[in-house]
Amino acid sequence: MTHTDILRDLKAKKYAPLYLLQGEEPFYIDSVCKYIEDHALTEAEKSFNQVTLYGKDTNWQSVQDNARQLPFMGERKLVLLKEAQSMKEIGELLRYCEKPVPSTILVICYKYGALDKRTKLAKSLTEKAVVLDSNRLYDNQLPDWISKYLQEKKLQTNIENAALIAESLGNDLSKIANELDKLSLNVASGSTITAEHIQEYIGISKDFNVFELQNALGKRDALKVHQITNYFIANPKDNPLVKLLGSLGTYFAKIYIATTKLNSSENDFMQALGVRFPKHAAEYKIAARNYPRLQTEYILSLLSEYDLKSKGVNRASSTTEGALLQELMIKILAA
């Protein structure tokens, strides 16, 4: 079941005896677990019937013993097994999972991975439990996710601002959600989130960010490139070099594709680059004319070289990340 499916059933007070919440993305696991923790029992019932155990501090026998206890002065008993991936001999829970107690809700939170599907425990839970496989989103899925999250908060934004947030915050959904929650607390319901809102409440500059750098490079606007570069150097924690190089690598790889598609139809050009709007297609066409194919190949090799340098390969110990970034920008503009 999806995260949305499970929450829909929980909100309808449909609880199952067993839940396996697993996967690389902890956000959905935490979200479902917290909802069950907050709503399965009343505050009065929690004192007697709610137990929270942690994988590294407990064992299967303790989990099983707590799960087999009948509720006291209540309808249900809730047992939360958090960080289950750290529990030794977790496979021994098979004994309980084969015959779960109907009055108990056992929630197994297995983060940053999944149970081996070949094990008896995994096969049993697949058959008897509500299973959530929480997969990480790809980077290109993040802007849509951000837009939908804001819509749930009764806020709107355009795809450029959603992409700016995604690029700046990375793919940690918990971190993104926390920042979007700040927006929802400070911006009136029904509003459209602007770049000014993002700068004020999240701290992402609307004028000095990786998208503005890409746009300036695409236009060969040397003054703007150096202004943004200087801003990045002055704010290194918010603009790590390795992350910038990854974004620029993706950008110039698209320019390379654009150089081969300049004579294509608009739809074919946009589809080849994976862009949604004619405005973005036009920007890539400008960049492709400013950086012909051989130049783009050279720049991609530069980015690969400086990626290695940013990680300490063939880099003088006295050379700072800021110096590397300045040097790289000069070489790209001079290509």
PDB file of N, CA and C in Angstrom, residues 208 222-232:
ATOM      1  N   PHE A 208      20.843  34.816  -6.057  1.00  0.00           N
ATOM      2  CA  PHE A 208      22.131  34.131  -6.050  1.00  0.00           C
ATOM      3  C   PHE A 208      21.927  32.660  -5.692  1.00  0.00           C
ATOM      4  N   ALA A 222      29.399  37.264 -17.948  1.00  0.00           N
ATOM      5  CA  ALA A 222      30.535  37.098 -17.046  1.00  0.00           C
ATOM      6  C   ALA A 222      30.354  37.862 -15.738  1.00  0.00           C
ATOM      7  N   LEU A 223      29.818  39.087 -15.802  1.00  0.00           N
ATOM      8  CA  LEU A 223      29.637  39.882 -14.585  1.00  0.00           C
ATOM      9  C   LEU A 223      28.718  39.168 -13.603  1.00  0.00           C
ATOM     10  N   LYS A 224      27.578  38.678 -14.093  1.00  0.00           N
ATOM     11  CA  LYS A 224      26.625  37.986 -13.228  1.00  0.00           C
ATOM     12  C   LYS A 224      27.221  36.695 -12.681  1.00  0.00           C
ATOM     13  N   VAL A 225      27.952  35.971 -13.521  1.00  0.00           N
ATOM     14  CA  VAL A 225      28.595  34.728 -13.070  1.00  0.00           C
ATOM     15  C   VAL A 225      29.528  35.011 -11.893  1.00  0.00           C
ATOM     16  N   HIS A 226      30.326  36.046 -12.012  1.00  0.00           N
ATOM     17  CA  HIS A 226      31.296  36.335 -10.947  1.00  0.00           C
ATOM     18  C   HIS A 226      30.595  36.878  -9.695  1.00  0.00           C
ATOM     19  N   GLN A 227      29.506  37.608  -9.863  1.00  0.00           N
ATOM     20  CA  GLN A 227      28.747  38.074  -8.700  1.00  0.00           C
ATOM     21  C   GLN A 227      28.183  36.883  -7.912  1.00  0.00           C
ATOM     22  N   ILE A 228      27.610  35.932  -8.638  1.00  0.00           N
ATOM     23  CA  ILE A 228      27.038  34.760  -7.977  1.00  0.00           C
ATOM     24  C   ILE A 228      28.143  33.903  -7.362  1.00  0.00           C
ATOM     25  N   THR A 229      29.252  33.770  -8.097  1.00  0.00           N
ATOM     26  CA  THR A 229      30.382  32.988  -7.576  1.00  0.00           C
ATOM     27  C   THR A 229      30.883  33.579  -6.262  1.00  0.00           C
ATOM     28  N   ASN A 230      31.012  34.883  -6.207  1.00  0.00           N
ATOM     29  CA  ASN A 230      31.476  35.536  -4.982  1.00  0.00           C
ATOM     30  C   ASN A 230      30.488  35.322  -3.834  1.00  0.00           C
ATOM     31  N   TYR A 231      29.212  35.338  -4.160  1.00  0.00           N
ATOM     32  CA  TYR A 231      28.188  35.086  -3.129  1.00  0.00           C
ATOM     33  C   TYR A 231      28.322  33.658  -2.595  1.00  0.00           C
ATOM     34  N   PHE A 232      28.520  32.701  -3.489  1.00  0.00           N
ATOM     35  CA  PHE A 232      28.682  31.302  -3.072  1.00  0.00           C
ATOM     36  C   PHE A 232      29.924  31.128  -2.188  1.00  0.00           C
TER      37      PHE A 232
END
